[in-house]
DNA sequence: CGCGATTCATTCGGGTGTGAAAGAGATCGG
DNA sequence: CCGATCTCTTTCACACCCGAATGAATCGCG
């Protein structure tokens, strides 16, 4: 069973397909149990664990471009999950922080995702999961061709 | 080195981040060298290797919902890459096939992606790459919780 | 001090994805 | 044969992402 199905021999396409499936499942659980989207939950976690941050910093960690962060945070602000205020020490930037509702949502989302992640780890097995973590981290932190 | 950075401990978030980075890079190369997007190239490959197919079949292989396929194929038809015609044996469905331009684009895209994929394989190393392929295939073909 | 370069965020236009609902054609059971 | 039902695709409203261009504030260097 060396051969994999046609399309799957392109790692990047395979990752996209896997990401799509996982995202769909995670998103539906997160919406149902925490009333947030998968993208939003990533921001919530970041703020929950590392506190108030600038927009650019969020984009850096999550590998998102500036326009994506602007839109995401704006929708979250409308939803009452975060507040945005001008950085008084550098008025170009804006700082984002959790609201109380945001904190509660973050904690619910964390529960949901913890469970989901555990299922995935089970599915892969301990050793494979560790290798995949490491491999994806490497790809995620260093995807540029001419390093 | 057991501990990974905060956000990364959620496999699904990590996959999203990696997918985003890889997609961005692949997309930019594909646009430059073959004048197609990454999503479009997945459809092109499928048609190139397996021939004319129905919309639903494309969605099944690529893990895309029906509305996504409709939009994707429509934009590709506008771009002259594919043609869509009614399935005469079942007039509910539509068949999609490559145009000549589509075939040429598919072959260029194949070259680009072959190179990109080789780089990724290099970056991961042979054994890790094989494990990642296998693991993602498992996740991509079986992401449902209650199996 | 002051002006050009840099940095942070937003806006703009467009591709990509989703779930829900609608329309059209096939199918099957009475 | 024909209506209930199922299947395939589309439409709709929306979330999400990107690159390019813009606006606003800071920085840096003469």
XYZ file of C-alpha atoms (C1' of nucleotides) in Angstrom:
354
model
C 0.000 0.000 0.000
C 2.686 2.418 -1.019
C 0.457 4.194 -3.467
C -1.853 6.931 -2.228
C -4.737 8.244 -4.234
C -3.863 10.664 -7.007
C -4.556 14.063 -5.532
C -3.173 13.155 -2.150
C 0.407 12.896 -3.361
C 0.673 16.654 -3.096
C 1.303 17.307 0.558
C -0.038 20.795 0.360
C -3.330 19.643 -1.158
C -3.583 16.919 1.430
C -3.082 19.411 4.227
C -5.778 21.628 2.762
C -8.244 18.789 2.612
C -7.471 17.661 6.133
C -7.645 21.222 7.421
C -11.004 21.712 5.732
C -12.517 18.600 7.252
C -11.158 19.272 10.709
C -12.152 22.893 10.580
C -15.663 22.058 9.554
C -16.055 19.664 12.452
C -14.370 21.928 15.011
C -16.304 24.945 13.797
C -19.621 23.217 14.138
C -18.857 22.059 17.676
C -17.546 25.463 18.693
C -20.581 27.224 17.292
C -22.918 24.867 19.072
C -21.213 24.775 22.452
C -19.435 28.113 22.739
C -21.142 30.255 20.098
C -17.881 31.232 18.416
C -16.188 30.262 15.161
C -12.929 28.351 14.878
C -11.034 31.448 13.733
C -12.419 33.466 16.593
C -11.461 30.818 19.112
C -7.830 31.035 18.036
C -7.854 34.729 18.909
C -9.667 34.069 22.170
C -7.052 31.531 23.255
C -4.235 33.859 22.461
C -5.765 36.669 24.502
C -6.716 34.335 27.339
C -3.188 33.018 27.725
C -1.055 35.957 26.860
C -3.317 38.893 27.608
C -3.962 42.123 25.745
C -2.195 42.322 22.413
C -1.854 44.441 19.325
C -3.451 43.448 16.056
C -0.143 42.854 14.360
C 0.980 40.525 17.107
C -2.138 38.418 16.674
C -1.533 38.124 12.979
C 2.040 37.100 13.562
C 1.164 34.220 15.872
C -1.737 32.964 13.787
C -0.082 33.508 10.416
C -2.761 35.945 9.337
C -2.352 39.044 7.210
C -3.269 42.423 8.609
C -6.596 42.742 6.779
C -7.702 39.347 8.063
C -7.011 40.351 11.655
C -8.821 43.652 11.267
C -11.945 41.945 9.989
C -11.837 39.110 12.485
C -11.393 41.394 15.471
C -14.104 43.749 14.253
C -16.597 40.918 13.997
C -15.586 39.769 17.458
C -16.032 43.242 18.832
C -19.497 43.439 17.323
C -20.227 40.107 18.975
C -19.100 41.529 22.315
C -16.165 39.149 22.753
C -13.352 41.687 22.745
C -12.756 45.399 23.088
C -10.371 47.417 21.006
C -8.723 50.605 22.207
C -6.010 52.866 20.915
C -2.529 52.211 22.199
C -1.766 55.406 24.127
C 1.985 54.929 23.756
C 1.777 54.476 19.984
C -1.356 55.890 18.454
C -0.912 54.022 15.195
C -1.720 50.750 16.901
C -4.732 49.306 18.670
C -4.814 46.947 21.627
C -7.300 44.118 21.834
C -8.452 42.500 25.057
C -11.142 40.079 26.174
C -14.443 41.240 27.596
C -16.005 39.229 30.387
C -18.210 37.474 27.858
C -15.123 36.858 25.778
C -13.345 35.251 28.683
C -16.256 32.937 29.377
C -16.504 32.029 25.682
C -12.765 31.375 25.579
C -13.037 28.964 28.476
C -15.949 27.093 26.960
C -14.159 26.947 23.621
C -11.063 25.655 25.338
C -13.025 22.755 26.770
C -14.496 21.899 23.388
C -11.210 22.061 21.586
C -9.391 20.143 24.279
C -11.798 17.272 23.711
C -11.540 17.490 19.952
C -7.789 17.530 20.083
C -7.735 14.510 22.360
C -9.810 12.613 19.812
C -7.355 13.490 17.083
C -4.429 12.415 19.216
C -6.175 9.122 19.859
C -6.753 8.661 16.166
C -3.104 9.192 15.367
C -1.525 7.408 18.283
C 1.000 8.920 20.606
C 4.158 8.598 18.548
C 2.616 9.651 15.237
C 0.877 12.590 16.886
C 4.183 13.814 18.273
C 5.841 13.537 14.880
C 2.980 15.350 13.168
C 3.075 18.116 15.753
C 6.757 18.565 15.258
C 6.599 18.360 11.475
C 3.752 20.836 11.151
C 5.406 23.200 13.577
C 8.453 23.117 11.377
C 6.370 23.799 8.270
C 4.351 26.463 10.065
C 7.354 28.388 11.307
C 9.485 28.021 8.229
C 7.590 27.723 5.011
C 9.710 30.070 2.974
C 11.602 28.508 0.088
C 14.819 30.482 0.183
C 15.784 30.218 3.787
C 11.750 19.646 24.067
C 8.394 18.159 24.820
C 6.623 21.454 25.225
C 5.363 23.335 22.187
C 4.220 26.936 22.214
C 0.807 27.658 23.660
C -1.472 27.841 20.647
C 0.274 25.039 18.857
C -0.875 22.431 21.327
C -4.169 22.311 19.495
C -3.508 20.114 16.506
C -6.372 21.558 14.564
C -5.131 25.117 15.053
C -1.652 24.059 14.106
C -2.912 22.440 10.917
C -4.794 25.608 10.046
C -1.722 27.740 10.511
C 0.455 25.405 8.477
C -2.182 25.138 5.769
C -2.452 28.913 5.589
C 1.286 29.414 5.191
C 1.683 26.670 2.652
C -1.345 27.777 0.715
C -0.132 31.330 0.562
C 3.211 30.238 -0.825
C 1.779 27.692 -3.254
C -0.892 30.109 -4.395
C 1.593 32.823 -5.162
C 3.781 30.470 -7.186
C 0.840 29.010 -9.041
C -0.534 32.433 -9.880
C 2.840 33.572 -11.140
C 3.812 30.518 -13.151
C 0.526 28.970 -14.218
C -1.977 31.782 -13.751
C -4.298 29.704 -11.602
C -5.141 29.636 -7.892
C -4.369 26.778 -5.531
C -8.021 25.765 -5.290
C -8.363 25.791 -9.034
C -5.274 23.670 -9.474
C -6.779 20.941 -7.311
C -9.715 20.751 -9.708
C -7.418 20.838 -12.717
C -5.377 17.893 -11.403
C -8.470 15.875 -10.754
C -9.778 16.425 -14.262
C -6.372 15.870 -15.832
C -5.921 12.503 -14.183
C -9.391 11.139 -13.989
C -11.157 12.946 -16.807
C -14.588 14.518 -17.040
C -16.500 14.473 -13.753
C -19.675 15.692 -12.127
C -19.665 18.558 -9.677
C -20.620 16.357 -6.785
C -17.756 13.994 -7.479
C -15.280 16.859 -7.381
C -16.617 18.002 -4.043
C -16.343 14.506 -2.678
C -12.678 14.092 -3.556
C -11.647 17.561 -2.436
C -13.863 17.639 0.651
C -15.791 20.644 -0.628
C -19.469 21.369 -0.179
C -21.699 21.732 -3.207
C -21.864 25.543 -3.147
C -18.086 25.788 -3.062
C -17.748 23.579 -6.123
C -20.385 25.514 -8.035
C -18.596 28.787 -7.454
C -15.146 27.418 -8.107
C -16.120 25.760 -11.370
C -18.029 28.821 -12.527
C -15.015 31.046 -12.036
C -12.873 28.499 -13.852
C -15.321 28.410 -16.724
C -15.226 32.185 -16.957
C -11.429 31.937 -17.033
C -11.662 29.463 -19.906
C -10.110 26.570 -18.024
C -13.058 24.186 -18.093
C -16.361 23.674 -19.820
C -19.537 22.599 -18.141
C -22.312 20.748 -19.922
C -25.483 19.057 -18.868
C -25.267 15.346 -18.256
C -27.555 13.942 -20.925
C -28.172 10.754 -18.974
C -29.219 12.640 -15.859
C -30.267 16.193 -16.495
C -29.998 17.184 -12.848
C -26.242 16.962 -13.029
C -23.519 18.773 -14.929
C -20.261 17.383 -16.270
C -17.038 19.367 -16.113
C -14.074 18.830 -18.404
C -10.824 20.583 -19.253
C -10.496 22.931 -22.194
C -7.233 22.934 -24.118
C -6.119 25.970 -22.137
C -7.156 24.155 -18.985
C -5.030 21.174 -19.891
C -1.989 23.331 -20.496
C -2.554 25.199 -17.240
C -2.927 21.897 -15.405
C 0.406 20.696 -16.721
C 2.193 23.887 -15.785
C 0.596 23.818 -12.353
C 1.652 20.217 -11.954
C 5.270 21.184 -12.535
C 5.075 23.992 -10.001
C 3.436 21.899 -7.352
C 5.745 18.977 -7.943
C 8.647 21.249 -7.119
C 6.945 22.748 -4.103
C 6.050 19.353 -2.768
C 9.614 18.125 -3.209
C 10.818 21.050 -1.102
C 8.386 20.151 1.633
C 9.462 16.531 1.545
C 13.058 17.643 1.860
C 12.183 19.835 4.794
C 10.503 16.991 6.605
C 12.823 14.176 5.716
C 11.761 10.924 4.147
C 10.489 9.061 7.176
C 8.646 11.991 8.745
C 7.098 12.904 5.411
C 5.752 9.398 5.034
C 4.271 9.457 8.515
C 2.698 12.861 7.940
C 1.219 11.718 4.637
C -0.265 8.689 6.286
C -1.528 10.548 9.337
C -3.170 13.336 7.349
C -4.732 10.852 4.986
C -6.240 9.136 7.979
C -7.547 12.430 9.343
C -8.743 13.539 5.924
C -10.685 10.387 5.180
C -12.074 9.887 8.645
C -12.602 13.039 10.625
C -15.989 12.179 12.023
C -16.171 11.786 15.781
C -18.600 8.922 16.118
C -17.232 6.422 13.686
C 13.989 70.731 13.848
C 12.027 68.626 9.763
C 11.198 65.672 6.065
C 11.553 61.021 4.032
C 11.240 56.174 5.200
C 9.074 52.886 7.986
C 5.342 50.741 10.599
C 0.450 49.771 12.013
C -4.002 49.458 10.789
C -7.842 50.018 7.496
C -10.209 49.932 3.092
C -10.970 47.891 -1.368
C -11.779 44.246 -4.714
C -11.969 39.547 -5.317
C -11.413 34.421 -4.485
C -12.865 30.706 -1.313
C -15.649 28.382 2.023
C -20.170 27.396 4.918
C -25.242 26.104 6.155
C -29.917 26.701 4.808
C -33.299 26.891 1.440
C -35.030 26.548 -3.257
C -35.562 24.508 -7.975
C -35.252 20.833 -11.223
C -34.981 16.152 -12.453
C -35.024 11.124 -11.191
C -37.126 7.415 -8.630
C -40.114 4.560 -6.312
C -44.391 2.861 -4.214
C -49.204 2.644 -4.321
C -49.477 6.916 -13.676
C -48.542 10.129 -10.276
C -47.426 12.126 -6.008
C -43.966 11.746 -2.113
C -39.305 11.618 -1.757
C -34.597 11.725 -2.841
C -30.594 13.673 -5.340
C -27.920 17.194 -7.768
C -27.008 21.845 -8.337
C -27.776 26.591 -7.558
C -28.804 30.789 -4.913
C -28.443 33.450 -0.779
C -26.357 35.554 3.178
C -22.469 35.468 5.548
C -17.521 34.460 7.443
C -12.826 34.431 6.190
C -8.580 35.186 3.685
C -5.352 37.652 0.408
C -2.553 41.469 -2.173
C -2.483 46.220 -3.174
C -3.313 50.750 -2.044
C -4.251 54.254 1.561
C -4.073 56.888 5.879
C -2.031 57.882 10.179
C 1.705 58.035 13.452
C 6.467 57.219 14.546
C 11.318 57.076 13.548
C 15.670 58.324 11.814
C 18.932 61.001 10.055
C 20.702 65.110 8.147
